[in-house]
mmCIF file of C-alpha atoms in Angstrom:
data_model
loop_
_atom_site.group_PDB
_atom_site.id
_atom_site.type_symbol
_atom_site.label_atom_id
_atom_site.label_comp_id
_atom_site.label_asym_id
_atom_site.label_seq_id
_atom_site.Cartn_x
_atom_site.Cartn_y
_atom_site.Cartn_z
ATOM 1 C CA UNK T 111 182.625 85.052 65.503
ATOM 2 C CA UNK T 112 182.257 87.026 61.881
ATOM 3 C CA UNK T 113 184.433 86.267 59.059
ATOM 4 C CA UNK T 114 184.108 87.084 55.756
ATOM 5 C CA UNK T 115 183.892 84.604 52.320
ATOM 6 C CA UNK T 116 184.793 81.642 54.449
ATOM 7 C CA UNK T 117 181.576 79.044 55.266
ATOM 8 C CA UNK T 118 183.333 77.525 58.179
ATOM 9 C CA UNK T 119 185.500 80.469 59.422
ATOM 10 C CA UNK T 120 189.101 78.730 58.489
ATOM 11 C CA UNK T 121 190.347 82.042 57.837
ATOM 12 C CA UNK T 122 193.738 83.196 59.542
ATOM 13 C CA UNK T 123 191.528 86.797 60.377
ATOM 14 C CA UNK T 124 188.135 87.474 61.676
ATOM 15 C CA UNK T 125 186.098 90.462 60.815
ATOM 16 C CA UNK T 126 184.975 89.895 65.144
ATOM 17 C CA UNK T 127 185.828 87.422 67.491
ATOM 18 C CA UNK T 128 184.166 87.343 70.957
ATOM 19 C CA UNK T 129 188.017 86.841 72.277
ATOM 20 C CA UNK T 130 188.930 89.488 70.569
ATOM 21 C CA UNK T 131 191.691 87.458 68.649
ATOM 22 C CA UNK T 132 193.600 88.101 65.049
ATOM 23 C CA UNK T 133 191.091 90.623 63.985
ATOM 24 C CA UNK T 134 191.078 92.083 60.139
ATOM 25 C CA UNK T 135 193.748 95.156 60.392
ATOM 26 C CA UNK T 136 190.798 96.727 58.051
ATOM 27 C CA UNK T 137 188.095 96.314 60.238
ATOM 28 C CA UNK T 138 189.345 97.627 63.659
ATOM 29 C CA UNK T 139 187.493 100.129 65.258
ATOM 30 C CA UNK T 140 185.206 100.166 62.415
ATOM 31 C CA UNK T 141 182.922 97.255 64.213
ATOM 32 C CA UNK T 142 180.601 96.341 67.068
ATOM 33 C CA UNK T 143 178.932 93.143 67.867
ATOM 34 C CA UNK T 144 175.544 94.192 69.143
ATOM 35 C CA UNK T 145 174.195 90.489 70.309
ATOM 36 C CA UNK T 146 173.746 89.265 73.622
ATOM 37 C CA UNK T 147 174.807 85.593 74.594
ATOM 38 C CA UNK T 148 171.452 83.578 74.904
ATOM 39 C CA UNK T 149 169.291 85.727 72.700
ATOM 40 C CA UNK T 150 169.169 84.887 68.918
ATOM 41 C CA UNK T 151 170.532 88.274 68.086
ATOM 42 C CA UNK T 152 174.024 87.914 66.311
ATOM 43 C CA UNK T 153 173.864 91.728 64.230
ATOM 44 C CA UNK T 154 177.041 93.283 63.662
ATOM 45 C CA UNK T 155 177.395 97.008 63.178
ATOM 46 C CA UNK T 156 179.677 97.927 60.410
ATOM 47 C CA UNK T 157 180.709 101.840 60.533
ATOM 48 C CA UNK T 158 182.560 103.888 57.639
ATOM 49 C CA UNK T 159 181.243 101.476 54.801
ATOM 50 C CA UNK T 160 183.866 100.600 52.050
ATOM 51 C CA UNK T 161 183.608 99.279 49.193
ATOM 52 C CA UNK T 162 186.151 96.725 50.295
ATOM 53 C CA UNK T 163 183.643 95.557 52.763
ATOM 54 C CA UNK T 164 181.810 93.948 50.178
ATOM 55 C CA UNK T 165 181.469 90.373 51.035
ATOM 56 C CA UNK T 166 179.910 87.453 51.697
ATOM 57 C CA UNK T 167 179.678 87.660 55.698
ATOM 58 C CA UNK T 168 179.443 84.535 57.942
ATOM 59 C CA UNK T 169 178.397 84.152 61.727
ATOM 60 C CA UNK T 170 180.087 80.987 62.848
ATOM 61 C CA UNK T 171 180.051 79.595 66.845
ATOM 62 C CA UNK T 172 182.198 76.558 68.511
ATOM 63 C CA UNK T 173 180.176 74.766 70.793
ATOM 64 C CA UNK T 174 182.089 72.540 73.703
ATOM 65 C CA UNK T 175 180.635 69.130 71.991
ATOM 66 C CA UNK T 176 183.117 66.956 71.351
ATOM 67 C CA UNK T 177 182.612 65.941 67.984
ATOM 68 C CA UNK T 178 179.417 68.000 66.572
ATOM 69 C CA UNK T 179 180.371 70.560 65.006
ATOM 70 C CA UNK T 180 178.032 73.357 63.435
ATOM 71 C CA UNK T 181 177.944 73.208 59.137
ATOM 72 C CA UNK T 182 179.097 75.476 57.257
ATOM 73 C CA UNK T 183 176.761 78.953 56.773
ATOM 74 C CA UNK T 184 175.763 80.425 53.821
ATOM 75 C CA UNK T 185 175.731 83.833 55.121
ATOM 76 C CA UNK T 186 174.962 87.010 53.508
ATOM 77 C CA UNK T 187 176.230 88.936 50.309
ATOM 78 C CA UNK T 188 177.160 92.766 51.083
ATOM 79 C CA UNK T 189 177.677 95.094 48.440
ATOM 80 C CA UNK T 190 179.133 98.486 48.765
ATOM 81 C CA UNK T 191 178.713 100.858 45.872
ATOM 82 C CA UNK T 192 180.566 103.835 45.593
ATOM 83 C CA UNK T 193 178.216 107.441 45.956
ATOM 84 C CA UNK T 194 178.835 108.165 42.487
ATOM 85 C CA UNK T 195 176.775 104.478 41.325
ATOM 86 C CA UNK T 196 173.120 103.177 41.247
ATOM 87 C CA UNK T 197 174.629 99.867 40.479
ATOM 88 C CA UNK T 198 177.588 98.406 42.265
ATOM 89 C CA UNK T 199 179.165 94.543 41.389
ATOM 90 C CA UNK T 200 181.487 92.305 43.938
ATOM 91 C CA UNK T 201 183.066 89.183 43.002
ATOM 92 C CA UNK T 202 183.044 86.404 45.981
ATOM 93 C CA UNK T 203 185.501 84.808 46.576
ATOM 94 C CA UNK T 204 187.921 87.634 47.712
ATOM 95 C CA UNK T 205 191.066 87.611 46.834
ATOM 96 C CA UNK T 206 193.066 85.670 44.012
ATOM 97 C CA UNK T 207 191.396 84.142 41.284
ATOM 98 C CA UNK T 208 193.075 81.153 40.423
ATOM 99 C CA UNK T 209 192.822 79.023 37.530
ATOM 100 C CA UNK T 210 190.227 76.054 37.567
ATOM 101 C CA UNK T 211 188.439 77.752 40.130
ATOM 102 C CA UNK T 212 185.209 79.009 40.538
ATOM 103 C CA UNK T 213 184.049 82.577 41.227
ATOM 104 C CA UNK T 214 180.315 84.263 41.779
ATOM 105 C CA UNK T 215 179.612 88.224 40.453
ATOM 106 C CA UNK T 216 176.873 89.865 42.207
ATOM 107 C CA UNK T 217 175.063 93.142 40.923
ATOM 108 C CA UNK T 218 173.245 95.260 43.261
ATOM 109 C CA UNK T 219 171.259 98.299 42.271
ATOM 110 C CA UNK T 220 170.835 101.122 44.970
ATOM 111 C CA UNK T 221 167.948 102.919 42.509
ATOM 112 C CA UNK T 222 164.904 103.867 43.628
ATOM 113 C CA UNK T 223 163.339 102.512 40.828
ATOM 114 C CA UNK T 224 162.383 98.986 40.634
ATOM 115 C CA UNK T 225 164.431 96.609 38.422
ATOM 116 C CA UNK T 226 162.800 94.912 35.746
ATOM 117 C CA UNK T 227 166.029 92.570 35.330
ATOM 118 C CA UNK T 228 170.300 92.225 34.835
ATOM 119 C CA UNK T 229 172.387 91.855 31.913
ATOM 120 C CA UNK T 230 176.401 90.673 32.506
ATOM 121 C CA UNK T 231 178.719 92.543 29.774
ATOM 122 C CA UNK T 232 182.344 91.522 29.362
ATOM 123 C CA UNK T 233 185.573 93.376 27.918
ATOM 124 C CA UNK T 234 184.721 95.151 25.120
ATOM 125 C CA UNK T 235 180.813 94.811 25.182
ATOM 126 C CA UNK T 236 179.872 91.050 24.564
ATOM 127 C CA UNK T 237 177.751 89.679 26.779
ATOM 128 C CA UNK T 238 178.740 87.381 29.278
ATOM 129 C CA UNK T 239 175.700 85.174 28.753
ATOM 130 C CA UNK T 240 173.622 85.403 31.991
ATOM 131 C CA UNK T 241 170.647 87.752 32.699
ATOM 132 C CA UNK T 242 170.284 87.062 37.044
ATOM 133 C CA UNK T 243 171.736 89.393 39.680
ATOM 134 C CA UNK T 244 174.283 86.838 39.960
ATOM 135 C CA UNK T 245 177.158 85.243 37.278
ATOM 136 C CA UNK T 246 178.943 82.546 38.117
ATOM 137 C CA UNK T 247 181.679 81.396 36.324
ATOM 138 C CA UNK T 248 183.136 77.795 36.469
ATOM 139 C CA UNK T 249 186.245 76.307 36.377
ATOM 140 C CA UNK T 250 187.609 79.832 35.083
ATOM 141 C CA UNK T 251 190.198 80.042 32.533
ATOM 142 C CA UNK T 252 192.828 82.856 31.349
ATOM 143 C CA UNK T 253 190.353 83.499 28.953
ATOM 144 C CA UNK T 254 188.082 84.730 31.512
ATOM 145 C CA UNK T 255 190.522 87.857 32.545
ATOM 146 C CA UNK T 256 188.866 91.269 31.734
ATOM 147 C CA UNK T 257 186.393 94.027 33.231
ATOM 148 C CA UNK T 258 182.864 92.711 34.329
ATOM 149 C CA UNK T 259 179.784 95.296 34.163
ATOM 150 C CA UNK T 260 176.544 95.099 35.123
ATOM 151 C CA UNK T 261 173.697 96.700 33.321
ATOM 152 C CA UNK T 262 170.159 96.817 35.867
ATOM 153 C CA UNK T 263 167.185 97.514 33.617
ATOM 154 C CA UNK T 264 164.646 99.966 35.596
ATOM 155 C CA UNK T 265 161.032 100.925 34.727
ATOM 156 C CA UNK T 266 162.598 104.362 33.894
ATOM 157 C CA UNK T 267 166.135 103.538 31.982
ATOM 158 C CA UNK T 268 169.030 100.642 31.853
ATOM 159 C CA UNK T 269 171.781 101.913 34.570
ATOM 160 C CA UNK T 270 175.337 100.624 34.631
ATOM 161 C CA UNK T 271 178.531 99.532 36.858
ATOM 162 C CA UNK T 272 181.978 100.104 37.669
ATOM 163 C CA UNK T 273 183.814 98.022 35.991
ATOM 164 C CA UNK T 274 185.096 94.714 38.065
ATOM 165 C CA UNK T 275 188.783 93.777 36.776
ATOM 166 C CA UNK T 276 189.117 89.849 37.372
ATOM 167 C CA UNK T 277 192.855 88.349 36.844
ATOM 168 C CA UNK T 278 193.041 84.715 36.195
ATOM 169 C CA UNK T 279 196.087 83.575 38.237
ATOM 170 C CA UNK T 280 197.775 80.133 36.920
ATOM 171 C CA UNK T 281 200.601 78.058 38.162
ATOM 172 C CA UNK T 282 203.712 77.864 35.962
ATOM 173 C CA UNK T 283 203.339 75.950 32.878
ATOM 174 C CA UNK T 284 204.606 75.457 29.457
ATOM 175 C CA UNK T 285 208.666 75.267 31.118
ATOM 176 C CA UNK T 286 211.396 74.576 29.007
ATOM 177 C CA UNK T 287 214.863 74.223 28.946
ATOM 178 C CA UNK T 288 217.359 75.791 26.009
ATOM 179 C CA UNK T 289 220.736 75.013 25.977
ATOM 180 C CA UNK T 290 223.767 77.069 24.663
ATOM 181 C CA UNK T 291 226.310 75.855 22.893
ATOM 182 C CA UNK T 292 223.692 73.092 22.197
ATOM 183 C CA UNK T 293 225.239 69.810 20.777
ATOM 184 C CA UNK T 294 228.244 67.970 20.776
ATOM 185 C CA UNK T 295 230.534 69.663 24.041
ATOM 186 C CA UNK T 296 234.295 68.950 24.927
ATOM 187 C CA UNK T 297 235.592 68.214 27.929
ATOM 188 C CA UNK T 298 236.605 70.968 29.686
ATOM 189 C CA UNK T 299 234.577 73.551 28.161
ATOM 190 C CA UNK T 300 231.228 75.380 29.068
ATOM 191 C CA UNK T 301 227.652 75.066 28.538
ATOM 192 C CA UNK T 302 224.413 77.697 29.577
ATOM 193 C CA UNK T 303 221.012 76.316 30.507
ATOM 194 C CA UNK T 304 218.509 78.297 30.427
ATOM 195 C CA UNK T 305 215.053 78.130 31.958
ATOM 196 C CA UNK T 306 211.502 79.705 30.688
ATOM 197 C CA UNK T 307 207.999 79.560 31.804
ATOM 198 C CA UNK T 308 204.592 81.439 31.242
ATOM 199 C CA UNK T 309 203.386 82.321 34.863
ATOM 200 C CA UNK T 310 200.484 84.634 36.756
ATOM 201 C CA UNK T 311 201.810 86.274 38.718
ATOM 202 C CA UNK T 312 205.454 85.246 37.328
ATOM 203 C CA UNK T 313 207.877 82.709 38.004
ATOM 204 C CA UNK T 314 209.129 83.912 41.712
ATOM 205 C CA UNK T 315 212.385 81.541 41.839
ATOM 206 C CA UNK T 316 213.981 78.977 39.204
ATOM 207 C CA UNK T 317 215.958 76.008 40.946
ATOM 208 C CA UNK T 318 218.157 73.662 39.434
ATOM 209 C CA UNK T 319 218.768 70.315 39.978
ATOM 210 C CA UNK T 320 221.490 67.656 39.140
ATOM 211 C CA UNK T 321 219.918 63.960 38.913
ATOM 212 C CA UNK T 322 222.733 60.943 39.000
ATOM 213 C CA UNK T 323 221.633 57.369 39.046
ATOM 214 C CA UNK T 324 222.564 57.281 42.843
ATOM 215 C CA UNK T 325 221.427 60.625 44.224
ATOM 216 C CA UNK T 326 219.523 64.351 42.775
ATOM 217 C CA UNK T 327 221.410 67.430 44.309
ATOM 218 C CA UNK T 328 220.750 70.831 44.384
ATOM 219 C CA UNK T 329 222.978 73.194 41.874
ATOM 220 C CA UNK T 330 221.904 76.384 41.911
ATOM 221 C CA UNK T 331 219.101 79.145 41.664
ATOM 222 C CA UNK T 332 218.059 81.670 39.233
ATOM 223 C CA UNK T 333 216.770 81.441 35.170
ATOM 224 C CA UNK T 334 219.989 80.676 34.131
ATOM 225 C CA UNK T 335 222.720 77.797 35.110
ATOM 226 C CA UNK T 336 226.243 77.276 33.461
ATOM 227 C CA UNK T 337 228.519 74.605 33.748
ATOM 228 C CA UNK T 338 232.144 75.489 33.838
ATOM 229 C CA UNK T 339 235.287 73.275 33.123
ATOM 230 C CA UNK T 340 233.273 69.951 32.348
ATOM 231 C CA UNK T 341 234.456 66.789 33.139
ATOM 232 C CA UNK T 342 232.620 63.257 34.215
ATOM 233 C CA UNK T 343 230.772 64.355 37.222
ATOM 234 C CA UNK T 344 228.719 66.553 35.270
ATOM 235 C CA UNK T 345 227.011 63.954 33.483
ATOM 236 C CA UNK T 346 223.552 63.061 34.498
ATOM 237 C CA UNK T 347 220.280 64.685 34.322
ATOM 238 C CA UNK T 348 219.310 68.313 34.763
ATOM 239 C CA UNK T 349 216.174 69.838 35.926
ATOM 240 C CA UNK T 350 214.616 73.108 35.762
ATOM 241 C CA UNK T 351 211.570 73.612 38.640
ATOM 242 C CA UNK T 352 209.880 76.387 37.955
ATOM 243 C CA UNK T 353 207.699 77.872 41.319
ATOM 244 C CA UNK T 354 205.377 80.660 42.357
ATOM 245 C CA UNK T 355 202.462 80.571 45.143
ATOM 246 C CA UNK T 356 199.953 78.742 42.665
ATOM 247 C CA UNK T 357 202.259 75.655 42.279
ATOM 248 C CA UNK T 358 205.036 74.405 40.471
ATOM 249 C CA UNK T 359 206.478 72.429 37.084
ATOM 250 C CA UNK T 360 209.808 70.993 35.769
ATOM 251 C CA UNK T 361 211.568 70.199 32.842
ATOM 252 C CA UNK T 362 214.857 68.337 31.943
ATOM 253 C CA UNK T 363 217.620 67.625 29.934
ATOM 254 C CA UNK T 364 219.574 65.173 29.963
ATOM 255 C CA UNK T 365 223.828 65.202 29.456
ATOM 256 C CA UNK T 366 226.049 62.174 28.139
ATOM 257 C CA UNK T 367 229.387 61.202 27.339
ATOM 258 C CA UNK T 368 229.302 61.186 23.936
ATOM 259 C CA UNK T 369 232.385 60.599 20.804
ATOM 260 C CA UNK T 370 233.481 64.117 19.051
ATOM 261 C CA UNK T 371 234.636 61.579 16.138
ATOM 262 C CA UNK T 372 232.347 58.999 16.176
ATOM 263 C CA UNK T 373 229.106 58.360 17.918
ATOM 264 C CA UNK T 374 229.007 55.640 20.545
ATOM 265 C CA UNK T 375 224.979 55.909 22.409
ATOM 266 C CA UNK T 376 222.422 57.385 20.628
ATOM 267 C CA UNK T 377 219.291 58.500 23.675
ATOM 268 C CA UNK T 378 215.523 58.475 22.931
ATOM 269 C CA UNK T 379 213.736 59.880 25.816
ATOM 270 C CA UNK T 380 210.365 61.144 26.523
ATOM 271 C CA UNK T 381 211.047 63.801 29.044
ATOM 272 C CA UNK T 382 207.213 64.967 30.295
ATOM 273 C CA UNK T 383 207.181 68.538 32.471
ATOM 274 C CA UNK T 384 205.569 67.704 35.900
ATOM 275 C CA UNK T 385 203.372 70.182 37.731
ATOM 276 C CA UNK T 386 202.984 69.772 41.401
ATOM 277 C CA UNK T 387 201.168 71.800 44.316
ATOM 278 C CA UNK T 388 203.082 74.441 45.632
ATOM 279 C CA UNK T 389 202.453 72.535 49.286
ATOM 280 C CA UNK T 390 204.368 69.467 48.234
ATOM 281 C CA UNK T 391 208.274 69.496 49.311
ATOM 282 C CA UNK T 392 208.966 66.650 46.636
ATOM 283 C CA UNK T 393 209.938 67.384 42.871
ATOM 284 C CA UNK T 394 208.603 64.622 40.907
ATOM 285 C CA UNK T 395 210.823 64.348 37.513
ATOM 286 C CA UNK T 396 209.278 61.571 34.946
ATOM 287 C CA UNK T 397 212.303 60.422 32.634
ATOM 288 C CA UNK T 398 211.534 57.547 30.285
ATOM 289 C CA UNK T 399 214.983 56.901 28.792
ATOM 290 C CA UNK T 400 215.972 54.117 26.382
ATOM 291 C CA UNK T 401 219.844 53.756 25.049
ATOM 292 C CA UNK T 402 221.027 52.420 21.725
ATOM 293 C CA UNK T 403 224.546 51.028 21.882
ATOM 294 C CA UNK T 404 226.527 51.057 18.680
ATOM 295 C CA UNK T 405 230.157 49.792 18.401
ATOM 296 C CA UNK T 406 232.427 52.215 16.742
ATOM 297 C CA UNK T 407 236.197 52.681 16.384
ATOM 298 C CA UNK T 408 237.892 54.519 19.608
ATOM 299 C CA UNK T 409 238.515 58.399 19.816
ATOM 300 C CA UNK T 410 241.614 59.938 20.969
ATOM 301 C CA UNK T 411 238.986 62.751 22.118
ATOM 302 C CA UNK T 412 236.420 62.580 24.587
ATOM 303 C CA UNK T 413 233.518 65.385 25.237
ATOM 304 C CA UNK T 414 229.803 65.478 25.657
ATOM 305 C CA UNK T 415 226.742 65.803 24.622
ATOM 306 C CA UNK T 416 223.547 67.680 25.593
ATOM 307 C CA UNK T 417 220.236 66.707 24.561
ATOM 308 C CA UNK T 418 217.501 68.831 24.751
ATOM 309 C CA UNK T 419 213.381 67.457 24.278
ATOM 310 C CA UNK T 420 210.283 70.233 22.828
ATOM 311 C CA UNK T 421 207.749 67.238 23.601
ATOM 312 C CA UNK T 422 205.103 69.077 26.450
ATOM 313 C CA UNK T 423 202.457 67.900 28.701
ATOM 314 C CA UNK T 424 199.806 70.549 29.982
ATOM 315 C CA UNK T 425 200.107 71.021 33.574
ATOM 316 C CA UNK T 426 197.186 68.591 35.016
#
């Protein structure tokens, strides 16, 4: 089989499989296997070249041992540059670049010159600090978004890329909670939370949860959640998970019975937001709270209050 930027083939589609199975929609018809089974030929025959074909390309078998299994290939880079370009750059792995991660740049020139050597250029003409055919770029950070050029110096004249466009994709972080009418609330009445968070690609759904000291239940969905009518029920914690594909991270507050006269508790908490993988099914909510119980004279009026927190943990 042939896959593409995967050293092991784990890849739900296969640029060829000898069975002929969950083949790349973009690579139909536009491929033939030329080996032979026991020859040491394994070509493939790629037809129409795109630049989307660019790629690091693997050649990966399954023998019927029942435990050895082959390693994982390095395979080859191929870079398609468009007819209009000498030089042409690809960025392996394909797809999204995710926070944390780490991502290769190749430059390929197509002259018929030889090249003397590369220089890696940036957004707005810095240099990106390495002079090989290759960049790679560690543990990438937002701060790494922008266009990538390459610049291949030839005996006759420096010739230069397309520009690459590279995204830095991040799980939600920096969630928070505002509450309005924020403060001392009666009985009765109603309150607005409201959830925020900086996302790439953005937030895709807000859930909110209800946290009692016997059970956590689901209350609703979207950036927003009010609470009508209040009454005792409503007390307990309240949590804002923030999701999209990269992963996910909450953030609480936390509402008490409180004195509109008088005050009867007085909460410290350290309420930390918790980021999680997007593949765990569990929302992990760390709430440190300590309570401060003061005597005071009786109110004829009872209500409640919300309490909001602005202390942050980064997302780990």
């Amino acid at each position: 089989m042939w896959c593409r930027d995967q050293s092991r083939c784990i890849t739900p589609r296969y640029v060829y499989h000898s069975q002929g199975i969950f083949p790349e929609p973009t690579s139909q018809g536009r491929v033939e296997y030329l080996g032979k089974e026991g020859t040491r030929n394994c070509s493939l025959r790629i037809s129409d070249l795109r630049r989307s074909d660019s790629g690091t390309y693997i050649f990966y078998f399954i023998t019927n041992h029942p435990v050895e299994k082959p390693p994982g290939q390095p395979g080859v880079t191929l870079l398609v540059a468009d007819n209009s370009s000498e030089v042409a750059v690809s960025l392996s792995p394909a797809g999204d670049v995710v926070e944390g991660s780490s991502v290769t740049l190749f430059c390929c020139s197509t002259a018929h010159t030889p090249v003397e050597g590369y220089t890696w250029y940036q957004t707005g003409g810095s240099t990106a600090g390495d002079k090989r055919q290759m960049m790679t770029i560690t543990n990438i950070s937002t701060t790494d978004s922008g266009n990538y050029y390459c610049e291949a110096l030839t005996t006759n004249k420096p010739i230069y890329s397309s520009a690459l466009s590279i995204n830095v994709q991040y799980a939600p972080k920096n969630t928070s909670v505002s509450v309005n009418p924020f403060g001392e609330v009666l009985m009765g009445s109603s309150v607005t939370l409201s959830c925020s968070s900086d996302a790439n690609p953005a937030v895709e759904r807000y859930t909110w949860l209800q946290r009692t000291e016997s059970q956590a239940s689901l209350r609703g969905s979207g950036q927003s959640y009010s609470i009508t009518n209040i009454s005792l029920e409503d007390s307990g914690q309240y949590c804002c998970v923030a999701m999209n594909k990269h992963g996910s991270q909450s953030y609480t507050v936390t509402m008490t019975v409180g004195k509109v006269n008088g005050q009867s508790s007085i909460l410290w908490r350290l309420v930390v937001p918790v980021g999680i993988p997007i593949a765990l099914t569990l929302i992990i909510i760390i709430t440190v709270a300590c309570i401060r119980r003061k005597t005071v004279p009786a109110s004829s009026q009872q209500g409640y209050s919300l309490t909001e927190t602005t202390i942050q943990q980064p997302l780990p």
